[in-house]
Coordinates of C-alpha atoms (C1' of nucleotides) in Angstrom, one line a residue:
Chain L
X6 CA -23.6 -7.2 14.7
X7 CA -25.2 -3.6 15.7
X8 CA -22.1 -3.5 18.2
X9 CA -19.6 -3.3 15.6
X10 CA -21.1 -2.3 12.0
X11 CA -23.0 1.5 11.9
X12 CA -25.0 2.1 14.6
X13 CA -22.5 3.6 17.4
X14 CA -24.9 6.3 19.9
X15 CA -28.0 6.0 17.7
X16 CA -31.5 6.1 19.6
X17 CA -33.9 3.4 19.2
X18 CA -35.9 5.4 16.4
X19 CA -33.1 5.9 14.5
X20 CA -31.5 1.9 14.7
X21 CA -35.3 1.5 13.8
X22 CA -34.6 3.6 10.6
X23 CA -31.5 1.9 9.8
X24 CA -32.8 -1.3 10.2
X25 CA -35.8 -0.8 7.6
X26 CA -33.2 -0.1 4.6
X27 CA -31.2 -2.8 5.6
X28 CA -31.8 -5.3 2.9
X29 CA -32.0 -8.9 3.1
X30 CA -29.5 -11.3 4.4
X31 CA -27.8 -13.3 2.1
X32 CA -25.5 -16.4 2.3
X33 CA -21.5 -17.0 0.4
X34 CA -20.7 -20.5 0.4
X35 CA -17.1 -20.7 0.7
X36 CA -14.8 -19.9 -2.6
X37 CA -18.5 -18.1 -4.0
X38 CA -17.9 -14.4 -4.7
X39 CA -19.6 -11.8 -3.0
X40 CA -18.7 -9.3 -6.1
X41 CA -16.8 -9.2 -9.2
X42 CA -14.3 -6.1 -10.0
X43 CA -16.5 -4.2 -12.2
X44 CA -19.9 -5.2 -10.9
X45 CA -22.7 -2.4 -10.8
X46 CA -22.4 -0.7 -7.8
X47 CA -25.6 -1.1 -5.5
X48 CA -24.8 -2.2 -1.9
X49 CA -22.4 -1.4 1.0
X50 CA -21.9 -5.6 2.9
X51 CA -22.0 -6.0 7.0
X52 CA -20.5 -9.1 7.3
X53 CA -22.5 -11.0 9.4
X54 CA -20.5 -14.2 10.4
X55 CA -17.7 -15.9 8.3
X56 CA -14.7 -14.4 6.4
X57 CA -13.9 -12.9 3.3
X58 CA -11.2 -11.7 1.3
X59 CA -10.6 -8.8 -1.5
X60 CA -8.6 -8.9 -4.5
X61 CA -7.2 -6.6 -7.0
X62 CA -7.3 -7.8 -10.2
X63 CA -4.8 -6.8 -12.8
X64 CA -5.5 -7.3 -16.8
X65 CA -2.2 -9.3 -16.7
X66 CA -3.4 -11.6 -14.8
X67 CA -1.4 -9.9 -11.4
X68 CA -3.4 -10.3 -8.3
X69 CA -3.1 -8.8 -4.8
X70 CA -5.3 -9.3 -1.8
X71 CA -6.1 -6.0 0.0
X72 CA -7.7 -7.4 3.1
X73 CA -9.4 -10.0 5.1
X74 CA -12.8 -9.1 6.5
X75 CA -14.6 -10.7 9.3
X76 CA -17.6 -10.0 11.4
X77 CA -18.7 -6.7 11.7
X78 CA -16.8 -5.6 9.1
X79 CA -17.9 -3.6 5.9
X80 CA -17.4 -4.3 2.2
X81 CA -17.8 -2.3 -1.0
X82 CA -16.7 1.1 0.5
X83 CA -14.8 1.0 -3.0
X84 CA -16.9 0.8 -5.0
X85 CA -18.2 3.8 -4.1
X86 CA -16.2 6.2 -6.6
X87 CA -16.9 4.8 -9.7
X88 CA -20.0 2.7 -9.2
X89 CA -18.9 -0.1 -9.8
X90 CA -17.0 -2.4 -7.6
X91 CA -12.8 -2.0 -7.8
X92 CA -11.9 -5.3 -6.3
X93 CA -13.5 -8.8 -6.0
X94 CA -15.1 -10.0 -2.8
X95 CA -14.8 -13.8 -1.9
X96 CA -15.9 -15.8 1.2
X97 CA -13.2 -17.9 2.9
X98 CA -16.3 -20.4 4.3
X99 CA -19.5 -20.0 4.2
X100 CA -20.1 -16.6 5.7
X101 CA -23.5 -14.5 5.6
X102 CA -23.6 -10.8 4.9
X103 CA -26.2 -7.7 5.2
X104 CA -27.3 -5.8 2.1
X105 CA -27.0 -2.0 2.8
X106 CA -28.7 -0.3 -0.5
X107 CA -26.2 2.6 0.0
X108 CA -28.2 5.1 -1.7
X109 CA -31.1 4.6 0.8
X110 CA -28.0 4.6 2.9
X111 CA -26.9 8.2 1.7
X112 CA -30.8 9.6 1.8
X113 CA -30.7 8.3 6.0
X114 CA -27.4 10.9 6.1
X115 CA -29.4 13.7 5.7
X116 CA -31.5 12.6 8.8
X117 CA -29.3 10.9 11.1
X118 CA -25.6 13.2 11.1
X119 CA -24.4 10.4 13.8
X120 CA -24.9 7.8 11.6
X121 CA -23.4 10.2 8.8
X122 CA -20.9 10.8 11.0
X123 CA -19.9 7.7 12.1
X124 CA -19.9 6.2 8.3
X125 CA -17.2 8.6 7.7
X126 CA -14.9 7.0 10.1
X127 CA -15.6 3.4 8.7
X128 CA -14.0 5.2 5.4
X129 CA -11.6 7.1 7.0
X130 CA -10.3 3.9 9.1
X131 CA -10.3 1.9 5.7
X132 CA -8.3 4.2 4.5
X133 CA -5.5 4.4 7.7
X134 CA -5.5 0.6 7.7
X135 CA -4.6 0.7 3.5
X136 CA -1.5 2.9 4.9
X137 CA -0.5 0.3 7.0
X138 CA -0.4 -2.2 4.4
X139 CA 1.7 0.0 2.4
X140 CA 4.0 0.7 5.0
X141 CA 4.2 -2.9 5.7
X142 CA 4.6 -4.1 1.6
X143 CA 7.1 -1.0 1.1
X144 CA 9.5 -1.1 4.4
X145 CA 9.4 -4.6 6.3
X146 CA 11.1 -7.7 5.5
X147 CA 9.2 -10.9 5.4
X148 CA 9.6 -11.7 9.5
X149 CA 8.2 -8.6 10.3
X150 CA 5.8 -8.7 7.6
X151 CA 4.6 -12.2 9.1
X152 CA 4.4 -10.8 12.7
X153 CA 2.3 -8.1 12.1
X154 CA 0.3 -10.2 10.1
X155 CA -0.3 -12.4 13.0
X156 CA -0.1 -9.6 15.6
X157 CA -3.5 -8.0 13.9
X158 CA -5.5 -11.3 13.3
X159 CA -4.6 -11.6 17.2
X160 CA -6.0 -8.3 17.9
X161 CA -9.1 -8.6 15.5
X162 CA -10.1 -12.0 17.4
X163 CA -9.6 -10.7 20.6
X164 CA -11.8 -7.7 19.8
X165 CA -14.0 -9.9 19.3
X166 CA -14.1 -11.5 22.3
X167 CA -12.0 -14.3 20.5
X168 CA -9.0 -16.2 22.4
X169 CA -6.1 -13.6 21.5
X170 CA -3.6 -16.5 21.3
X171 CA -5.4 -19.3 19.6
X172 CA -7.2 -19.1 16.1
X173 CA -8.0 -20.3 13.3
X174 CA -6.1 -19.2 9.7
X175 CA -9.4 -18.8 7.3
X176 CA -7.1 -18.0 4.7
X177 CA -4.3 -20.7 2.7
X178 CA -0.6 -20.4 2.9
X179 CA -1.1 -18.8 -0.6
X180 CA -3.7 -16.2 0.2
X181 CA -1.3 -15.4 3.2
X182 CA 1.9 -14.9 1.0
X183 CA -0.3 -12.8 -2.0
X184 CA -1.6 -10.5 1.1
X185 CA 2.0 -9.9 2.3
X186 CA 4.1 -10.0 -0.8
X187 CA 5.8 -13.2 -0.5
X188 CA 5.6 -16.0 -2.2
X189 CA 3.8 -19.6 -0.2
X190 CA 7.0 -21.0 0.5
X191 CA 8.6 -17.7 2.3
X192 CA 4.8 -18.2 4.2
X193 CA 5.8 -21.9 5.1
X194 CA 9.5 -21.1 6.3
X195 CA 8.9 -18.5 8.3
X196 CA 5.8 -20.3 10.2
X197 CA 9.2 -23.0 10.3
X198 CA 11.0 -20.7 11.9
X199 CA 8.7 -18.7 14.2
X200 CA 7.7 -22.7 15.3
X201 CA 11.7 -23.4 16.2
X202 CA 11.9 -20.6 18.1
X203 CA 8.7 -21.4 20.0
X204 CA 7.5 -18.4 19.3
X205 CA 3.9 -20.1 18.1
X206 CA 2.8 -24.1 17.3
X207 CA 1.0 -24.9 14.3
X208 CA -1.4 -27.6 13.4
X209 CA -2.7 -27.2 9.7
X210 CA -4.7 -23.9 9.7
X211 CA -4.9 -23.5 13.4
X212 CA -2.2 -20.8 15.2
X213 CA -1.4 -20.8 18.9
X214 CA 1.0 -17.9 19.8
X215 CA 3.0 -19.0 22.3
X216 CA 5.2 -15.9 23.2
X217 CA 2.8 -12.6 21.8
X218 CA 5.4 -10.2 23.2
X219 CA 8.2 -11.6 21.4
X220 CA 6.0 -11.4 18.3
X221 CA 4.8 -7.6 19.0
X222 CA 8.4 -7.2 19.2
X223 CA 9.1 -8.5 15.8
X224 CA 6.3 -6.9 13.8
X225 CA 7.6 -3.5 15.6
X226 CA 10.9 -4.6 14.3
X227 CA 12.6 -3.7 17.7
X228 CA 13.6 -7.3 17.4
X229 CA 14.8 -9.9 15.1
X230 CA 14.7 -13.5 15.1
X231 CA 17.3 -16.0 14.0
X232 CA 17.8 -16.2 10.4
X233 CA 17.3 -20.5 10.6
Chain F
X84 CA -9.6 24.5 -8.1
X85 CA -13.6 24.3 -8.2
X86 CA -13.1 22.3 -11.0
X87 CA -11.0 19.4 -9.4
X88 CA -11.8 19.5 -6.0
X89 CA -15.6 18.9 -4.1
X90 CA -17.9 20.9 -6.0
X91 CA -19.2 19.1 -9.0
X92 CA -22.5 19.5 -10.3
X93 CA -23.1 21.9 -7.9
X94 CA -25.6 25.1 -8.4
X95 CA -24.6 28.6 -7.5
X96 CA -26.2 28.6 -4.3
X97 CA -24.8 25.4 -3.5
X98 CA -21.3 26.9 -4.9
X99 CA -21.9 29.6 -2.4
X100 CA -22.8 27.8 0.7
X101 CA -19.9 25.9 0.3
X102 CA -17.4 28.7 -0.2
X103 CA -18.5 30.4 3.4
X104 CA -17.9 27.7 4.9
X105 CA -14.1 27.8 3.4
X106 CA -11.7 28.5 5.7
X107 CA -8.5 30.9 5.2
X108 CA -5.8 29.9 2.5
X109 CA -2.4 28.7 4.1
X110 CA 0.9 28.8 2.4
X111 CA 3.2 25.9 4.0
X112 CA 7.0 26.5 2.6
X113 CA 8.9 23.7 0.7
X114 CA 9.8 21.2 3.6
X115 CA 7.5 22.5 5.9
X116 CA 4.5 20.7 7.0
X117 CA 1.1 20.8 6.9
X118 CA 0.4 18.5 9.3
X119 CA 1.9 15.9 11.5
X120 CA 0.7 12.0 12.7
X121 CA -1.0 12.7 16.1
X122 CA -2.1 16.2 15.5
X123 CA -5.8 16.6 16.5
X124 CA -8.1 16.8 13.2
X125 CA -9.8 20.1 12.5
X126 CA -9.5 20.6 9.1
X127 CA -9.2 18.9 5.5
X128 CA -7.2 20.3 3.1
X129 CA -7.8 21.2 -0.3
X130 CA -4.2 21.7 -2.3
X131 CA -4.4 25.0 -4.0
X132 CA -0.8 24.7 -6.1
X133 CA 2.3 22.6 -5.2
X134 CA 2.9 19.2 -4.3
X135 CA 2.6 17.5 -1.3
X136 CA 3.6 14.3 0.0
X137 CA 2.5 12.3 3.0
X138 CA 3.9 9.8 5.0
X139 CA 3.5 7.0 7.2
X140 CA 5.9 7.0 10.1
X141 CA 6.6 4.0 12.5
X142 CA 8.2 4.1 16.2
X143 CA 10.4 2.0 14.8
X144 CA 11.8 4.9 12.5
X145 CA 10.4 3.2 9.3
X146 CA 9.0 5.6 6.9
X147 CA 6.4 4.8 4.2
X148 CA 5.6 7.6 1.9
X149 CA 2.0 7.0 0.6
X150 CA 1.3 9.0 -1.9
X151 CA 2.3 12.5 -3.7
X152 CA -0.5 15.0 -3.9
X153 CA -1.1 17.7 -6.3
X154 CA -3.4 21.1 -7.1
X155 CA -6.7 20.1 -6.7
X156 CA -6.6 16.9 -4.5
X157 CA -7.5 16.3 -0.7
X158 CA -5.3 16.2 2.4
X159 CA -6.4 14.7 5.8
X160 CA -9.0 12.0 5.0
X161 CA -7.1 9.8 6.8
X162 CA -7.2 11.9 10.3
X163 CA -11.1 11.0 10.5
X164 CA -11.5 8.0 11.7
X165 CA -9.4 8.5 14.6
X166 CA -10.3 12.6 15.5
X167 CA -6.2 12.6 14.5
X168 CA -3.9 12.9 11.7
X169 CA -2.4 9.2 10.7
X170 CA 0.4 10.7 8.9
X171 CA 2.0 13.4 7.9
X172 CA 1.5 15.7 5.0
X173 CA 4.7 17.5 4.0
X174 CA 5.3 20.1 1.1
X175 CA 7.5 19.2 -1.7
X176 CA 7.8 22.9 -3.0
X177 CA 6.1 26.5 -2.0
X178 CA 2.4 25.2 -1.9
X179 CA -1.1 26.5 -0.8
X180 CA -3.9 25.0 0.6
X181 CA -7.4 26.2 1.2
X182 CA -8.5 24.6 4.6
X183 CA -11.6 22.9 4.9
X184 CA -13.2 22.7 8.4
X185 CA -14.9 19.3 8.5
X186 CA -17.3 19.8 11.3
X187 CA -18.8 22.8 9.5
X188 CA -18.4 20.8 6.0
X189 CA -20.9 17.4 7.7
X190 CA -23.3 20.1 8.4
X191 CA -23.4 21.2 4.9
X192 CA -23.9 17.8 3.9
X193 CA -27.3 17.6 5.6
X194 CA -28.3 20.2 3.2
X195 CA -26.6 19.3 -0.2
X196 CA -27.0 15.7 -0.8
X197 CA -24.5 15.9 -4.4
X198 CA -22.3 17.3 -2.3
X199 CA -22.2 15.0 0.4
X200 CA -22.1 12.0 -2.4
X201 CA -19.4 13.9 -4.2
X202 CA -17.2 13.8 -0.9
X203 CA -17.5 10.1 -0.7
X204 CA -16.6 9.7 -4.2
X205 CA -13.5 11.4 -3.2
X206 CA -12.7 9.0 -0.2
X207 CA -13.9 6.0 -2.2
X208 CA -11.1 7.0 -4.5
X209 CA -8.1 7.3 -2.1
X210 CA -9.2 4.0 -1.2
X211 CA -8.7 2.5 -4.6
X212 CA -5.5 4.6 -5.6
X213 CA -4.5 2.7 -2.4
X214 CA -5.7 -0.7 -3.5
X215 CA -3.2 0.2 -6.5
X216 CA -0.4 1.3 -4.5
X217 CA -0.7 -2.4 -2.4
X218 CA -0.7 -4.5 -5.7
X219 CA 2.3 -2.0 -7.1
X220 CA 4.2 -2.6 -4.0
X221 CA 3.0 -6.4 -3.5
X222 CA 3.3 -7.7 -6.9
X223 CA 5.5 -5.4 -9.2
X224 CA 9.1 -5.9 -9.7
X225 CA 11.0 -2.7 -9.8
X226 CA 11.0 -2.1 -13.1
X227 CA 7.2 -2.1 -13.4
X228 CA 6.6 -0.1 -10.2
X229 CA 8.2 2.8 -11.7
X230 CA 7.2 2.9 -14.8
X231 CA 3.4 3.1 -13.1
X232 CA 4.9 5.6 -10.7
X233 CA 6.0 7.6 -14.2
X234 CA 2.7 6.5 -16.2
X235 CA 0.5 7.8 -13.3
X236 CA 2.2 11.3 -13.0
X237 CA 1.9 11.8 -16.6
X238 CA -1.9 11.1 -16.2
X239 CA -2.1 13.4 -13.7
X240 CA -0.5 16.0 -15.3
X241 CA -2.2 15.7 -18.3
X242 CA -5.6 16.2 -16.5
X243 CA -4.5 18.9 -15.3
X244 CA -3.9 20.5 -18.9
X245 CA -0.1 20.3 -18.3
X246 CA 2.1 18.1 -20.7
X247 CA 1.6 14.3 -20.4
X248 CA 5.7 13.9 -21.5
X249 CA 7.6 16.5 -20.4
X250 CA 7.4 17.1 -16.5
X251 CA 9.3 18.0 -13.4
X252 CA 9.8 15.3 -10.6
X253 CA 9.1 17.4 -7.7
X254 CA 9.7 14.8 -5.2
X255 CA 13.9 13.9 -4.4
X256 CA 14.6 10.4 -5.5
X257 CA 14.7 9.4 -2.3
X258 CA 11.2 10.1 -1.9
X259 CA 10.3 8.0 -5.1
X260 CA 12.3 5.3 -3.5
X261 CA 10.5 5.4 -0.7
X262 CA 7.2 5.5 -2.2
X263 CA 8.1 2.5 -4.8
X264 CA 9.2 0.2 -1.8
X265 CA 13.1 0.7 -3.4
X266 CA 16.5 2.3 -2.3
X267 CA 17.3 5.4 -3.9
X268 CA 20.2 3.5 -6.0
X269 CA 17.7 1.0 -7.4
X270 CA 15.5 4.0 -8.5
X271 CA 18.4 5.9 -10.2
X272 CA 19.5 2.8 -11.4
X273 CA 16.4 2.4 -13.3
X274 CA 16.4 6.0 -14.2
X275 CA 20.1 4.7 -16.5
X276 CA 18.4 2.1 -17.8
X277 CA 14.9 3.4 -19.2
X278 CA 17.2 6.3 -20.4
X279 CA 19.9 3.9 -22.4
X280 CA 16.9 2.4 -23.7
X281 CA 15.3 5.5 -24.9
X282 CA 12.2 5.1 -23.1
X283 CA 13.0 8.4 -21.2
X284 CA 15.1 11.4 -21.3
X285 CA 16.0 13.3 -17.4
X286 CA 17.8 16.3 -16.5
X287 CA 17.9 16.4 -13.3
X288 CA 14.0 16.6 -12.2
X289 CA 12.9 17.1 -15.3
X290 CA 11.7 14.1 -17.1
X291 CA 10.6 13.8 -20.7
X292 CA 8.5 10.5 -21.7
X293 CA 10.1 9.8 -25.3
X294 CA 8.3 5.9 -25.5
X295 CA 4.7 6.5 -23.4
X296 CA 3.5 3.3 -25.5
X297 CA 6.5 1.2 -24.3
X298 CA 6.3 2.5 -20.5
X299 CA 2.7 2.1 -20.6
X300 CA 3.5 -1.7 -21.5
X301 CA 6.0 -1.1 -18.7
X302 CA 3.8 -0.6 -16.4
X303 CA 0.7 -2.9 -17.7
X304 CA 2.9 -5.5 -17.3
X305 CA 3.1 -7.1 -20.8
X306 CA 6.7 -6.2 -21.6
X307 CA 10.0 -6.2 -19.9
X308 CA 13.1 -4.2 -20.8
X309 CA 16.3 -5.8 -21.0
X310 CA 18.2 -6.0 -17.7
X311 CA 20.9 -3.7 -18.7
Chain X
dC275 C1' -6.1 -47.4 -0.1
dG276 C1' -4.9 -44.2 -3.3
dC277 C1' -5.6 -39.8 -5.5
dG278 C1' -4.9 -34.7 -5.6
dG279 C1' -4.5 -30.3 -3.7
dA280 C1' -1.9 -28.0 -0.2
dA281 C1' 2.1 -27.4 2.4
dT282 C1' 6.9 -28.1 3.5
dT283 C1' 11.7 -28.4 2.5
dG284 C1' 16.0 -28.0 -0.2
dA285 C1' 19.2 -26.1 -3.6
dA286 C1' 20.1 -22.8 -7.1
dA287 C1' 19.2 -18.3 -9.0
dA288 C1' 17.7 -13.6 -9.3
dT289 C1' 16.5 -9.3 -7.8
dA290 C1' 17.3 -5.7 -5.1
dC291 C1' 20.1 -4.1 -1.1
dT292 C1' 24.3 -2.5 1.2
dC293 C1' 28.5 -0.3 1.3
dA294 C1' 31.7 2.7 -0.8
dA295 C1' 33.4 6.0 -3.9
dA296 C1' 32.8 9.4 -7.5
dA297 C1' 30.1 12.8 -9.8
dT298 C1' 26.8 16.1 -10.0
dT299 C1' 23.8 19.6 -8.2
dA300 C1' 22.0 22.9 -4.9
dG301 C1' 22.6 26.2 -1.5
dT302 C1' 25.3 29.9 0.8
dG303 C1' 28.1 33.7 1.4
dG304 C1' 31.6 36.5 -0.3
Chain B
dC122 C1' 28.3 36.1 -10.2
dC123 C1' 31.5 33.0 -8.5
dA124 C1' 33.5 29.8 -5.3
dC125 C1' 32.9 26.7 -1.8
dT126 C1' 30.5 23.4 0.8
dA127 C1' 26.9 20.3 1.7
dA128 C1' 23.5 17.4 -0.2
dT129 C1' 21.9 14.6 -3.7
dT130 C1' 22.6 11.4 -7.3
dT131 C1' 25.0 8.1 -9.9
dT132 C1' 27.8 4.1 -10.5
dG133 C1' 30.3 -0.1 -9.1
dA134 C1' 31.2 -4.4 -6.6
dG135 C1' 29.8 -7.7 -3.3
dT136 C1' 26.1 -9.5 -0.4
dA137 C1' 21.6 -10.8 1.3
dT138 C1' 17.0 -11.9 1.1
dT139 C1' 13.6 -13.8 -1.2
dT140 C1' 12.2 -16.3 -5.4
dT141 C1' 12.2 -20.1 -8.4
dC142 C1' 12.2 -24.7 -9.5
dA143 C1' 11.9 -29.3 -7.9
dA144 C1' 11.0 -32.9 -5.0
dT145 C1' 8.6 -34.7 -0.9
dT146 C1' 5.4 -34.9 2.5
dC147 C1' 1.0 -34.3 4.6
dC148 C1' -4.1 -34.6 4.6
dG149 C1' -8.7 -34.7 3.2
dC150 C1' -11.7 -37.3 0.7
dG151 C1' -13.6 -40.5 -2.4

DNA sequence: CGCGGAATTGAAAATACTCAAAATTAGTGG
DNA sequence: CCACTAATTTTGAGTATTTTCAATTCCGCG
């Protein structure tokens, strides 16, 4: 947890500092919201184990997922501006998150400018990895949105000292398509596809890429793959 | 500027402190830019007057334009994370920045807590207006993505004290396009056919809003206009 | 064993794209 | 200030990708 959340070059006193503001643990069962859009805005969320999802949540009933989180990862920074939360927050299995009261939080800044420091480029790298996204909604076609899809998850799970070529999809077909602007059956043809070409096998939720260059390739979109 | 930009709530002190720390103005010509993906990160950018855009540029030569900035917002956020700009920040017209140095800005943040809070509004908020551009560009057919694109600058505007219907595109259609996930003929296109329908009125850049109720149904989602 | 949600597959339809040409606008230099 | 050229924008026709709708199939689970 420590490795990958906050505390990056911090002393023992200070990790002792963070640690006593960290609030309590607390458990999602899978499908069980973390947040609402709209909630009061209290805590920042370390996820401790497990995987979530956020959604944006238009008044006409629209809905687009901004992101999978896993381990390590932090939730709420959204909330932030108008203190109350922007998106909703939902576990993909049971996961377990930290509390961070973020204004004890914001009173430790003053203290600790590493931690202050280091905060900033949680938010700043929130904000890079939204740009991808967009570039990714608003230039690529569904292949290439599909490989980088896969691409990332690969480099997320290796990161974590996961296989790089063999995981688990937390997420549904449908959860997959809202994240990448296609609908579940584009998802389901183009896992078709990618499985023709030998490119990956699949067996319900779990993924083995079989030829990761060929897939880097395509969600660099130096390369295409046959239409059928 | 004081009014839009970081210091909110500030007292004249505070005020004071902060403007030391600001660096020199810098004009950056129409087309010129203010900074490029891969430059190292020094400063953040507070936009004076003009318009800015930035983009998000691939290896691959695919361009995503992520957003349009005007007087009083921030450039560079997105260079923090990574000690590097993530894009690039171009000018759409004669423009002027103040430049903010960020080391010397953290260190002010040890001293003036609203401040510091105040500045993670501000990021909080480019993460959301993000969050918005992914469910635009996700889950909005044409049609509804530009009449938010047109619904949004007439917002803006409008804060600003400037008219809410009458207002000058300052970005080529191309760069709309780009922005909206469309080609440039889809955008004039649409362009034709909110003006047939009287939604709209254009000469060249200059846009008037004749129907804000209707486009704001546009771009809620609750209505459609007729395909031609 | 059978029910129900999730996923796959197929065929038809729609939206937006591509390519091409014409029209308009902006920029430049006389 | 005008004329000329280049760039941008508009418009049209045909095409392609992805969606929609519908029908199956696959699995987990009671």
């Amino acid at each position: 947890m420590h490795q990958l959340c906050l505390p990056m070059g911090l002393d023992d006193d200070d990790v002792n500092r963070l640690d006593q503001i960290i609030g309590r643990r607390r458990r999602i069962a899978r499908d069980e919201s973390l947040y609402r859009m709209g909630d009061p805005f209290q805590n920042l969320y370390a996820v401790r184990f497990g995987h979530f999802k956020t959604s944006q949540n238009n008044p006409s009933g629209e809905q687009q997922i901004t992101g999978f989180q896993m381990a390590g990862e932090l939730l709420g920074m959204d909330a932030i501006s108008a203190d109350r939360h922007h998106c909703d927050a939902v576990a993909l299995e049971d996961s377990e998150v930290c509390e961070i009261p973020f204004p004890r939080l914001e009173e430790l800044f003053g203290h600790i400018p590493t931690l202050l420091h280091h905060f900033h480029r949680m938010m700043s790298q929130e904000i890079t990895r939204e740009q991808n996204v967009m570039l990714l909604l608003g230039n690529m076609r569904a292949e290439q949105r599909f490989a980088v899809f896969l691409v990332n998850l690969s480099a997320r799970y290796a990161a974590r000292g996961y296989s790089a070529s063999s995981f688990q999809l937390r997420m549904s077909r449908e959860d997959i398509g809202n994240y990448l602007g296609l609908t579940i059956e584009s998802v389901s043809r183009l896992l078709s596809r990618f499985k023709k070409q030998n490119l990956l096998s699949v067996d319900k939720r779990e993924v083995t890429l079989l030829d990761p260059a060929q897939l880097k390739a395509l969600a660099a979109g130096t390369k295409h793959c046959a239409p059928m």
